[in-house]
């Protein structure tokens, strides 16, 4: 049994490596977005028919991320305010006071289970800690050319004294 267990583990690792390599290649070469719902500030765009003929015959298309004209300025504002020294609570309160729809209010169809009343500290934290906003990750930590924030510009003025608040 242990020999079969070892062989099974080895085969599972080979399959995992092949799948991850193929997905990384699709992300890098084709600009594909391989992960579910797009992050706040992005929308999905059509990249044309699927390269697999069987999937193309079924009408499947490739999808990629593109900055959303409505919500990407809000993401920039969150980063600007955080680098200016505002805390998560202050940023959330400011957005709510300015009647900026929170992520769950922006897309009610996908967020029926949430109230969508106001911005929360956790929503701000998720945005600030998501590497996708600086172009550092699309899938499996691959870079993309479409970023909401310039990594060098975001770092300007950041003294390192601002740490994310922990609950």
Short mmCIF file of N, CA and C in Angstrom, two decimals:
data_model
loop_
_atom_site.label_atom_id
_atom_site.label_comp_id
_atom_site.label_asym_id
_atom_site.label_seq_id
_atom_site.Cartn_x
_atom_site.Cartn_y
_atom_site.Cartn_z
N UNK A 1 0.83 -1.20 0.00
CA UNK A 1 0.00 0.00 0.00
C UNK A 1 0.87 1.26 0.00
N UNK A 2 1.99 1.20 0.73
CA UNK A 2 2.81 2.41 0.75
C UNK A 2 3.46 2.68 -0.59
N UNK A 3 3.77 1.67 -1.36
CA UNK A 3 4.33 1.87 -2.70
C UNK A 3 3.28 2.54 -3.59
N UNK A 4 2.05 2.01 -3.55
CA UNK A 4 0.99 2.64 -4.34
C UNK A 4 0.72 4.07 -3.87
N UNK A 5 0.77 4.29 -2.58
CA UNK A 5 0.58 5.65 -2.04
C UNK A 5 1.65 6.60 -2.54
N UNK A 6 2.89 6.13 -2.56
CA UNK A 6 4.00 6.96 -3.05
C UNK A 6 3.87 7.25 -4.53
N UNK A 7 3.47 6.23 -5.32
CA UNK A 7 3.29 6.44 -6.76
C UNK A 7 2.14 7.42 -7.01
N UNK A 8 1.08 7.29 -6.24
CA UNK A 8 -0.06 8.19 -6.39
C UNK A 8 0.34 9.63 -6.08
N UNK A 9 1.11 9.80 -5.02
CA UNK A 9 1.55 11.15 -4.63
C UNK A 9 2.43 11.76 -5.73
N UNK A 10 3.31 10.95 -6.30
CA UNK A 10 4.18 11.44 -7.37
C UNK A 10 3.38 11.85 -8.60
N UNK A 11 2.39 11.04 -8.96
CA UNK A 11 1.55 11.38 -10.12
C UNK A 11 0.74 12.65 -9.85
N UNK A 12 0.22 12.79 -8.65
CA UNK A 12 -0.54 13.99 -8.29
C UNK A 12 0.35 15.24 -8.41
N UNK A 13 1.59 15.14 -7.97
CA UNK A 13 2.51 16.28 -8.08
C UNK A 13 2.84 16.61 -9.54
N UNK A 14 3.00 15.57 -10.38
CA UNK A 14 3.26 15.82 -11.81
C UNK A 14 2.08 16.52 -12.46
N UNK A 15 0.87 16.08 -12.15
CA UNK A 15 -0.33 16.71 -12.70
C UNK A 15 -0.43 18.17 -12.24
N UNK A 16 -0.19 18.40 -10.96
CA UNK A 16 -0.25 19.76 -10.42
C UNK A 16 0.74 20.67 -11.13
N UNK A 17 1.94 20.18 -11.37
CA UNK A 17 2.96 20.98 -12.04
C UNK A 17 2.56 21.29 -13.47
N UNK A 18 2.02 20.31 -14.20
CA UNK A 18 1.60 20.54 -15.58
C UNK A 18 0.45 21.54 -15.66
N UNK A 19 -0.51 21.43 -14.77
CA UNK A 19 -1.66 22.35 -14.77
C UNK A 19 -1.20 23.77 -14.46
N UNK A 20 -0.38 23.92 -13.43
CA UNK A 20 0.08 25.27 -13.07
C UNK A 20 0.94 25.89 -14.17
N UNK A 21 1.77 25.09 -14.82
CA UNK A 21 2.59 25.60 -15.91
C UNK A 21 1.71 26.06 -17.07
N UNK A 22 0.71 25.28 -17.42
CA UNK A 22 -0.19 25.65 -18.51
C UNK A 22 -0.98 26.91 -18.17
N UNK A 23 -1.46 27.01 -16.94
CA UNK A 23 -2.23 28.20 -16.54
C UNK A 23 -1.34 29.44 -16.52
N UNK A 24 -0.11 29.30 -16.05
CA UNK A 24 0.81 30.44 -16.05
C UNK A 24 1.11 30.89 -17.48
N UNK A 25 1.28 29.94 -18.39
CA UNK A 25 1.54 30.28 -19.79
C UNK A 25 0.34 31.00 -20.40
N UNK A 26 -0.87 30.53 -20.11
CA UNK A 26 -2.06 31.20 -20.63
C UNK A 26 -2.17 32.62 -20.11
N UNK A 27 -1.86 32.82 -18.86
CA UNK A 27 -1.92 34.14 -18.27
C UNK A 27 -0.89 35.07 -18.90
N UNK A 28 0.33 34.58 -19.01
CA UNK A 28 1.42 35.40 -19.52
C UNK A 28 1.30 35.68 -21.01
N UNK A 29 1.10 34.65 -21.81
CA UNK A 29 1.10 34.80 -23.26
C UNK A 29 -0.19 35.36 -23.82
N UNK A 30 -1.31 34.98 -23.25
CA UNK A 30 -2.60 35.37 -23.81
C UNK A 30 -3.26 36.50 -23.04
N UNK A 31 -2.71 36.88 -21.90
CA UNK A 31 -3.32 37.93 -21.10
C UNK A 31 -4.63 37.51 -20.47
N UNK A 32 -4.83 36.22 -20.31
CA UNK A 32 -6.09 35.71 -19.79
C UNK A 32 -6.22 35.94 -18.30
N UNK A 33 -7.45 36.11 -17.87
CA UNK A 33 -7.77 36.18 -16.45
C UNK A 33 -8.40 34.85 -16.07
N UNK A 34 -7.77 34.14 -15.17
CA UNK A 34 -8.19 32.78 -14.86
C UNK A 34 -8.93 32.63 -13.55
N UNK A 35 -9.24 33.72 -12.88
CA UNK A 35 -9.82 33.54 -11.57
C UNK A 35 -11.16 34.19 -11.36
N UNK A 36 -12.25 33.58 -11.49
CA UNK A 36 -13.56 34.01 -11.05
C UNK A 36 -13.93 35.46 -11.21
N UNK A 37 -14.46 36.01 -10.14
CA UNK A 37 -14.99 37.37 -10.18
C UNK A 37 -13.85 38.38 -10.11
N UNK A 38 -13.92 39.43 -10.92
CA UNK A 38 -12.83 40.40 -10.93
C UNK A 38 -12.79 41.22 -9.64
N UNK A 39 -11.61 41.64 -9.23
CA UNK A 39 -11.51 42.47 -8.03
C UNK A 39 -12.17 43.83 -8.25
N UNK A 40 -12.58 44.46 -7.13
CA UNK A 40 -13.19 45.79 -7.18
C UNK A 40 -12.22 46.74 -7.89
N UNK A 41 -12.72 47.50 -8.85
CA UNK A 41 -11.89 48.41 -9.62
C UNK A 41 -11.57 47.88 -11.01
N UNK A 42 -11.86 46.61 -11.24
CA UNK A 42 -11.63 45.99 -12.54
C UNK A 42 -12.95 45.47 -13.09
N UNK A 43 -12.97 45.29 -14.39
CA UNK A 43 -14.07 44.62 -15.07
C UNK A 43 -13.46 43.65 -16.07
N UNK A 44 -14.24 42.69 -16.49
CA UNK A 44 -13.75 41.72 -17.46
C UNK A 44 -14.00 42.22 -18.87
N UNK A 45 -13.05 41.98 -19.75
CA UNK A 45 -13.23 42.33 -21.16
C UNK A 45 -13.08 41.06 -21.99
N UNK A 46 -13.69 41.06 -23.14
CA UNK A 46 -13.64 39.92 -24.04
C UNK A 46 -12.34 39.94 -24.83
N UNK A 47 -11.63 38.81 -24.84
CA UNK A 47 -10.38 38.71 -25.60
C UNK A 47 -10.54 37.92 -26.88
N UNK A 48 -11.78 37.62 -27.24
CA UNK A 48 -12.03 36.88 -28.47
C UNK A 48 -12.37 35.43 -28.21
N UNK A 49 -12.54 34.65 -29.27
CA UNK A 49 -12.92 33.26 -29.12
C UNK A 49 -11.85 32.44 -28.41
N UNK A 50 -12.28 31.40 -27.77
CA UNK A 50 -11.38 30.51 -27.05
C UNK A 50 -10.46 29.81 -28.05
N UNK A 51 -9.15 29.63 -27.71
CA UNK A 51 -8.23 28.98 -28.66
C UNK A 51 -8.51 27.48 -28.83
N UNK A 52 -9.18 26.86 -27.89
CA UNK A 52 -9.54 25.46 -28.01
C UNK A 52 -10.74 25.37 -28.97
N UNK A 53 -10.58 24.69 -30.11
CA UNK A 53 -11.67 24.66 -31.10
C UNK A 53 -13.00 24.14 -30.56
N UNK A 54 -12.95 23.14 -29.67
CA UNK A 54 -14.19 22.60 -29.12
C UNK A 54 -14.90 23.64 -28.26
N UNK A 55 -14.14 24.38 -27.46
CA UNK A 55 -14.74 25.41 -26.62
C UNK A 55 -15.20 26.60 -27.46
N UNK A 56 -14.45 26.92 -28.51
CA UNK A 56 -14.85 28.01 -29.40
C UNK A 56 -16.16 27.66 -30.11
N UNK A 57 -16.32 26.39 -30.47
CA UNK A 57 -17.56 25.95 -31.12
C UNK A 57 -18.75 26.09 -30.19
N UNK A 58 -18.51 25.97 -28.88
CA UNK A 58 -19.58 26.15 -27.89
C UNK A 58 -19.85 27.62 -27.60
N UNK A 59 -19.07 28.53 -28.25
CA UNK A 59 -19.28 29.96 -28.06
C UNK A 59 -18.50 30.54 -26.89
N UNK A 60 -17.55 29.79 -26.33
CA UNK A 60 -16.78 30.29 -25.19
C UNK A 60 -15.73 31.29 -25.66
N UNK A 61 -15.52 32.32 -24.85
CA UNK A 61 -14.55 33.37 -25.15
C UNK A 61 -13.55 33.48 -24.01
N UNK A 62 -12.37 34.01 -24.33
CA UNK A 62 -11.38 34.31 -23.30
C UNK A 62 -11.74 35.63 -22.64
N UNK A 63 -11.34 35.80 -21.39
CA UNK A 63 -11.62 37.05 -20.67
C UNK A 63 -10.33 37.59 -20.07
N UNK A 64 -10.26 38.92 -19.99
CA UNK A 64 -9.11 39.59 -19.38
C UNK A 64 -9.58 40.74 -18.52
N UNK A 65 -8.72 41.19 -17.61
CA UNK A 65 -9.07 42.30 -16.73
C UNK A 65 -8.76 43.63 -17.40
N UNK A 66 -9.62 44.60 -17.16
CA UNK A 66 -9.38 45.97 -17.59
C UNK A 66 -9.90 46.89 -16.48
N UNK A 67 -9.22 48.01 -16.23
CA UNK A 67 -9.70 48.92 -15.17
C UNK A 67 -11.11 49.42 -15.47
N UNK A 68 -11.93 49.46 -14.44
CA UNK A 68 -13.31 49.94 -14.54
C UNK A 68 -13.32 51.45 -14.38
N UNK A 69 -13.94 52.15 -15.32
CA UNK A 69 -13.95 53.62 -15.29
C UNK A 69 -14.64 54.18 -14.05
N UNK A 70 -15.63 53.47 -13.52
CA UNK A 70 -16.37 53.96 -12.35
C UNK A 70 -15.62 53.74 -11.05
N UNK A 71 -15.03 52.56 -10.88
CA UNK A 71 -14.50 52.19 -9.57
C UNK A 71 -12.98 52.31 -9.43
N UNK A 72 -12.24 52.34 -10.53
CA UNK A 72 -10.78 52.44 -10.39
C UNK A 72 -10.33 53.75 -9.74
N UNK A 73 -11.01 54.90 -9.97
CA UNK A 73 -10.61 56.12 -9.24
C UNK A 73 -10.80 55.98 -7.72
N UNK A 74 -11.75 55.18 -7.31
CA UNK A 74 -11.98 54.97 -5.87
C UNK A 74 -10.82 54.18 -5.28
N UNK A 75 -10.33 53.18 -6.02
CA UNK A 75 -9.17 52.41 -5.55
C UNK A 75 -7.97 53.34 -5.42
N UNK A 76 -7.76 54.21 -6.40
CA UNK A 76 -6.65 55.17 -6.32
C UNK A 76 -6.81 56.07 -5.10
N UNK A 77 -8.02 56.52 -4.84
CA UNK A 77 -8.28 57.38 -3.67
C UNK A 77 -7.94 56.65 -2.38
N UNK A 78 -8.32 55.38 -2.28
CA UNK A 78 -8.03 54.60 -1.07
C UNK A 78 -6.52 54.53 -0.83
N UNK A 79 -5.75 54.23 -1.88
CA UNK A 79 -4.29 54.16 -1.73
C UNK A 79 -3.71 55.53 -1.39
N UNK A 80 -4.18 56.59 -2.04
CA UNK A 80 -3.68 57.94 -1.76
C UNK A 80 -3.93 58.33 -0.31
N UNK A 81 -5.13 58.07 0.19
CA UNK A 81 -5.46 58.42 1.56
C UNK A 81 -4.66 57.59 2.56
N UNK A 82 -4.46 56.33 2.26
CA UNK A 82 -3.68 55.48 3.16
C UNK A 82 -2.23 55.97 3.25
N UNK A 83 -1.65 56.32 2.10
CA UNK A 83 -0.27 56.82 2.09
C UNK A 83 -0.17 58.20 2.73
N UNK A 84 -1.28 58.94 2.76
CA UNK A 84 -1.29 60.25 3.42
C UNK A 84 -1.41 60.11 4.94
N UNK A 85 -1.58 58.88 5.42
CA UNK A 85 -1.62 58.66 6.86
C UNK A 85 -2.98 58.35 7.45
N UNK A 86 -4.00 58.27 6.62
CA UNK A 86 -5.33 57.94 7.13
C UNK A 86 -5.39 56.45 7.47
N UNK A 87 -6.12 56.11 8.50
CA UNK A 87 -6.32 54.72 8.87
C UNK A 87 -7.46 54.10 8.10
N UNK A 88 -7.62 52.82 8.27
CA UNK A 88 -8.67 52.10 7.55
C UNK A 88 -10.05 52.63 7.89
N UNK A 89 -10.29 52.89 9.17
CA UNK A 89 -11.60 53.38 9.60
C UNK A 89 -11.88 54.77 9.01
N UNK A 90 -10.88 55.65 9.02
CA UNK A 90 -11.06 57.00 8.49
C UNK A 90 -11.34 56.97 6.99
N UNK A 91 -10.66 56.10 6.26
CA UNK A 91 -10.90 55.98 4.82
C UNK A 91 -12.32 55.47 4.57
N UNK A 92 -12.72 54.45 5.31
CA UNK A 92 -14.07 53.88 5.14
C UNK A 92 -15.14 54.93 5.47
N UNK A 93 -14.95 55.65 6.55
CA UNK A 93 -15.92 56.69 6.93
C UNK A 93 -15.99 57.80 5.88
N UNK A 94 -14.85 58.20 5.33
CA UNK A 94 -14.83 59.24 4.30
C UNK A 94 -15.56 58.82 3.04
N UNK A 95 -15.34 57.59 2.62
CA UNK A 95 -16.03 57.10 1.42
C UNK A 95 -17.53 57.00 1.64
N UNK A 96 -17.92 56.54 2.83
CA UNK A 96 -19.34 56.44 3.15
C UNK A 96 -19.97 57.83 3.22
N UNK A 97 -19.26 58.79 3.85
CA UNK A 97 -19.77 60.16 3.96
C UNK A 97 -19.93 60.82 2.60
N UNK A 98 -19.06 60.46 1.65
CA UNK A 98 -19.14 61.01 0.30
C UNK A 98 -20.10 60.24 -0.60
N UNK A 99 -20.86 59.32 -0.02
CA UNK A 99 -21.86 58.52 -0.73
C UNK A 99 -21.26 57.71 -1.88
N UNK A 100 -20.04 57.23 -1.67
CA UNK A 100 -19.40 56.34 -2.64
C UNK A 100 -19.91 54.93 -2.37
N UNK A 101 -20.52 54.27 -3.35
CA UNK A 101 -21.04 52.92 -3.11
C UNK A 101 -19.91 51.94 -2.77
N UNK A 102 -20.12 51.16 -1.72
CA UNK A 102 -19.13 50.16 -1.32
C UNK A 102 -19.15 49.02 -2.36
N UNK A 103 -18.15 48.13 -2.33
CA UNK A 103 -18.12 47.06 -3.34
C UNK A 103 -19.41 46.24 -3.42
N UNK A 104 -20.04 45.94 -2.29
CA UNK A 104 -21.26 45.14 -2.34
C UNK A 104 -22.44 45.94 -2.87
N UNK A 105 -22.45 47.26 -2.69
CA UNK A 105 -23.53 48.09 -3.22
C UNK A 105 -23.32 48.37 -4.71
N UNK A 106 -22.07 48.38 -5.13
CA UNK A 106 -21.75 48.65 -6.53
C UNK A 106 -22.28 47.55 -7.44
N UNK A 107 -22.22 46.31 -7.00
CA UNK A 107 -22.68 45.19 -7.82
C UNK A 107 -23.63 44.34 -6.98
N UNK A 108 -24.88 44.79 -6.88
CA UNK A 108 -25.87 44.11 -6.04
C UNK A 108 -26.18 42.69 -6.53
N UNK A 109 -26.10 42.46 -7.83
CA UNK A 109 -26.46 41.14 -8.36
C UNK A 109 -25.57 40.04 -7.78
N UNK A 110 -24.29 40.34 -7.55
CA UNK A 110 -23.38 39.33 -7.00
C UNK A 110 -23.31 39.37 -5.49
N UNK A 111 -23.87 40.40 -4.89
CA UNK A 111 -23.72 40.58 -3.44
C UNK A 111 -25.07 40.74 -2.74
N UNK A 112 -26.04 39.94 -3.12
CA UNK A 112 -27.36 40.04 -2.51
C UNK A 112 -27.33 39.70 -1.02
N UNK A 113 -26.36 38.92 -0.60
CA UNK A 113 -26.27 38.50 0.80
C UNK A 113 -25.66 39.57 1.70
N UNK A 114 -25.17 40.66 1.14
CA UNK A 114 -24.58 41.74 1.94
C UNK A 114 -25.50 42.95 1.92
N UNK A 115 -25.39 43.77 2.97
CA UNK A 115 -26.30 44.91 3.09
C UNK A 115 -25.95 46.03 2.12
N UNK A 116 -24.67 46.29 1.88
CA UNK A 116 -24.27 47.35 0.96
C UNK A 116 -24.53 48.75 1.48
N UNK A 117 -24.64 48.88 2.80
CA UNK A 117 -24.97 50.17 3.40
C UNK A 117 -23.77 51.11 3.44
N UNK A 118 -22.61 50.58 3.85
CA UNK A 118 -21.45 51.45 4.04
C UNK A 118 -20.16 50.68 3.79
N UNK A 119 -19.06 51.44 3.66
CA UNK A 119 -17.74 50.86 3.54
C UNK A 119 -17.32 50.30 4.89
N UNK A 120 -16.60 49.19 4.88
CA UNK A 120 -16.08 48.61 6.12
C UNK A 120 -14.56 48.65 6.11
N UNK A 121 -13.98 48.55 7.31
CA UNK A 121 -12.52 48.51 7.42
C UNK A 121 -11.97 47.29 6.69
N UNK A 122 -12.70 46.19 6.76
CA UNK A 122 -12.20 44.97 6.11
C UNK A 122 -12.18 45.12 4.59
N UNK A 123 -13.13 45.82 4.02
CA UNK A 123 -13.13 46.05 2.57
C UNK A 123 -11.92 46.89 2.17
N UNK A 124 -11.61 47.90 2.97
CA UNK A 124 -10.44 48.74 2.70
C UNK A 124 -9.17 47.91 2.82
N UNK A 125 -9.09 47.09 3.86
CA UNK A 125 -7.91 46.24 4.07
C UNK A 125 -7.70 45.28 2.90
N UNK A 126 -8.78 44.68 2.42
CA UNK A 126 -8.67 43.74 1.30
C UNK A 126 -8.12 44.45 0.06
N UNK A 127 -8.59 45.65 -0.20
CA UNK A 127 -8.10 46.41 -1.36
C UNK A 127 -6.63 46.77 -1.18
N UNK A 128 -6.26 47.24 0.00
CA UNK A 128 -4.87 47.65 0.23
C UNK A 128 -3.88 46.49 0.21
N UNK A 129 -4.32 45.31 0.55
CA UNK A 129 -3.41 44.17 0.61
C UNK A 129 -3.46 43.28 -0.63
N UNK A 130 -4.32 43.59 -1.59
CA UNK A 130 -4.43 42.78 -2.80
C UNK A 130 -3.34 43.18 -3.78
N UNK A 131 -2.41 42.27 -4.11
CA UNK A 131 -1.30 42.62 -5.00
C UNK A 131 -1.74 42.89 -6.44
N UNK A 132 -2.94 42.53 -6.80
CA UNK A 132 -3.41 42.73 -8.16
C UNK A 132 -3.50 44.22 -8.51
N UNK A 133 -3.72 45.08 -7.53
CA UNK A 133 -3.87 46.51 -7.82
C UNK A 133 -2.57 47.17 -8.25
N UNK A 134 -1.44 46.58 -7.94
CA UNK A 134 -0.16 47.15 -8.37
C UNK A 134 0.44 46.35 -9.51
N UNK A 135 -0.33 45.44 -10.08
CA UNK A 135 0.14 44.67 -11.22
C UNK A 135 1.08 43.55 -10.84
N UNK A 136 1.17 43.23 -9.59
CA UNK A 136 2.09 42.20 -9.14
C UNK A 136 1.54 40.79 -9.30
N UNK A 137 0.25 40.63 -9.54
CA UNK A 137 -0.32 39.29 -9.62
C UNK A 137 -1.53 39.27 -10.54
N UNK A 138 -1.56 38.31 -11.43
CA UNK A 138 -2.77 38.03 -12.20
C UNK A 138 -3.21 36.63 -11.83
N UNK A 139 -2.32 35.67 -12.03
CA UNK A 139 -2.54 34.31 -11.57
C UNK A 139 -1.17 33.76 -11.25
N UNK A 140 -1.06 33.09 -10.17
CA UNK A 140 0.20 32.47 -9.78
C UNK A 140 1.34 33.49 -9.78
N UNK A 141 1.02 34.70 -9.34
CA UNK A 141 1.98 35.79 -9.19
C UNK A 141 2.63 36.22 -10.50
N UNK A 142 1.85 36.21 -11.57
CA UNK A 142 2.34 36.71 -12.86
C UNK A 142 1.97 38.18 -12.98
N UNK A 143 2.82 38.95 -13.64
CA UNK A 143 2.56 40.38 -13.82
C UNK A 143 1.61 40.63 -14.97
N UNK A 144 0.94 41.78 -14.93
CA UNK A 144 0.10 42.21 -16.03
C UNK A 144 0.48 43.64 -16.38
N UNK A 145 0.21 44.06 -17.58
CA UNK A 145 0.54 45.42 -17.98
C UNK A 145 -0.51 46.43 -17.57
N UNK A 146 -1.70 45.97 -17.17
CA UNK A 146 -2.78 46.88 -16.84
C UNK A 146 -2.87 47.00 -15.32
N UNK A 147 -2.45 48.14 -14.81
CA UNK A 147 -2.45 48.34 -13.37
C UNK A 147 -3.28 49.56 -13.02
N UNK A 148 -3.88 49.54 -11.84
CA UNK A 148 -4.62 50.70 -11.38
C UNK A 148 -3.69 51.70 -10.71
N UNK A 149 -2.58 51.21 -10.19
CA UNK A 149 -1.64 52.06 -9.48
C UNK A 149 -0.23 51.82 -9.98
N UNK A 150 0.54 52.88 -10.11
CA UNK A 150 1.94 52.75 -10.47
C UNK A 150 2.70 52.40 -9.19
N UNK A 151 3.42 51.30 -9.20
CA UNK A 151 4.12 50.84 -8.00
C UNK A 151 5.08 51.89 -7.49
N UNK A 152 5.84 52.53 -8.38
CA UNK A 152 6.80 53.54 -7.95
C UNK A 152 6.10 54.78 -7.40
N UNK A 153 4.99 55.18 -8.01
CA UNK A 153 4.26 56.36 -7.56
C UNK A 153 3.62 56.13 -6.19
N UNK A 154 3.06 54.93 -5.97
CA UNK A 154 2.43 54.61 -4.70
C UNK A 154 3.45 54.65 -3.57
N UNK A 155 4.69 54.25 -3.87
CA UNK A 155 5.73 54.20 -2.84
C UNK A 155 6.25 55.59 -2.48
N UNK A 156 6.03 56.59 -3.34
CA UNK A 156 6.51 57.94 -3.03
C UNK A 156 5.82 58.47 -1.78
N UNK A 157 6.57 59.00 -0.88
CA UNK A 157 6.00 59.58 0.33
C UNK A 157 5.67 58.57 1.39
N UNK A 158 5.84 57.30 1.09
CA UNK A 158 5.54 56.26 2.09
C UNK A 158 6.79 56.08 2.94
N UNK A 159 6.67 56.40 4.22
CA UNK A 159 7.83 56.33 5.10
C UNK A 159 7.98 55.00 5.78
N UNK A 160 7.04 54.13 5.60
CA UNK A 160 7.14 52.82 6.24
C UNK A 160 6.53 52.82 7.63
N UNK A 161 6.09 53.95 8.12
CA UNK A 161 5.51 54.03 9.45
C UNK A 161 4.05 53.67 9.48
N UNK A 162 3.44 53.53 8.33
CA UNK A 162 2.01 53.22 8.27
C UNK A 162 1.83 51.73 8.08
N UNK A 163 1.36 51.06 9.06
CA UNK A 163 1.07 49.63 8.93
C UNK A 163 -0.43 49.45 8.93
N UNK A 164 -0.89 48.43 8.25
CA UNK A 164 -2.31 48.15 8.24
C UNK A 164 -2.77 47.82 9.65
N UNK A 165 -3.93 48.33 10.00
CA UNK A 165 -4.49 48.04 11.32
C UNK A 165 -4.89 46.59 11.37
N UNK A 166 -4.61 45.95 12.46
CA UNK A 166 -5.00 44.55 12.65
C UNK A 166 -6.14 44.51 13.66
N UNK A 167 -7.10 43.60 13.45
CA UNK A 167 -8.23 43.53 14.39
C UNK A 167 -7.80 43.06 15.76
#
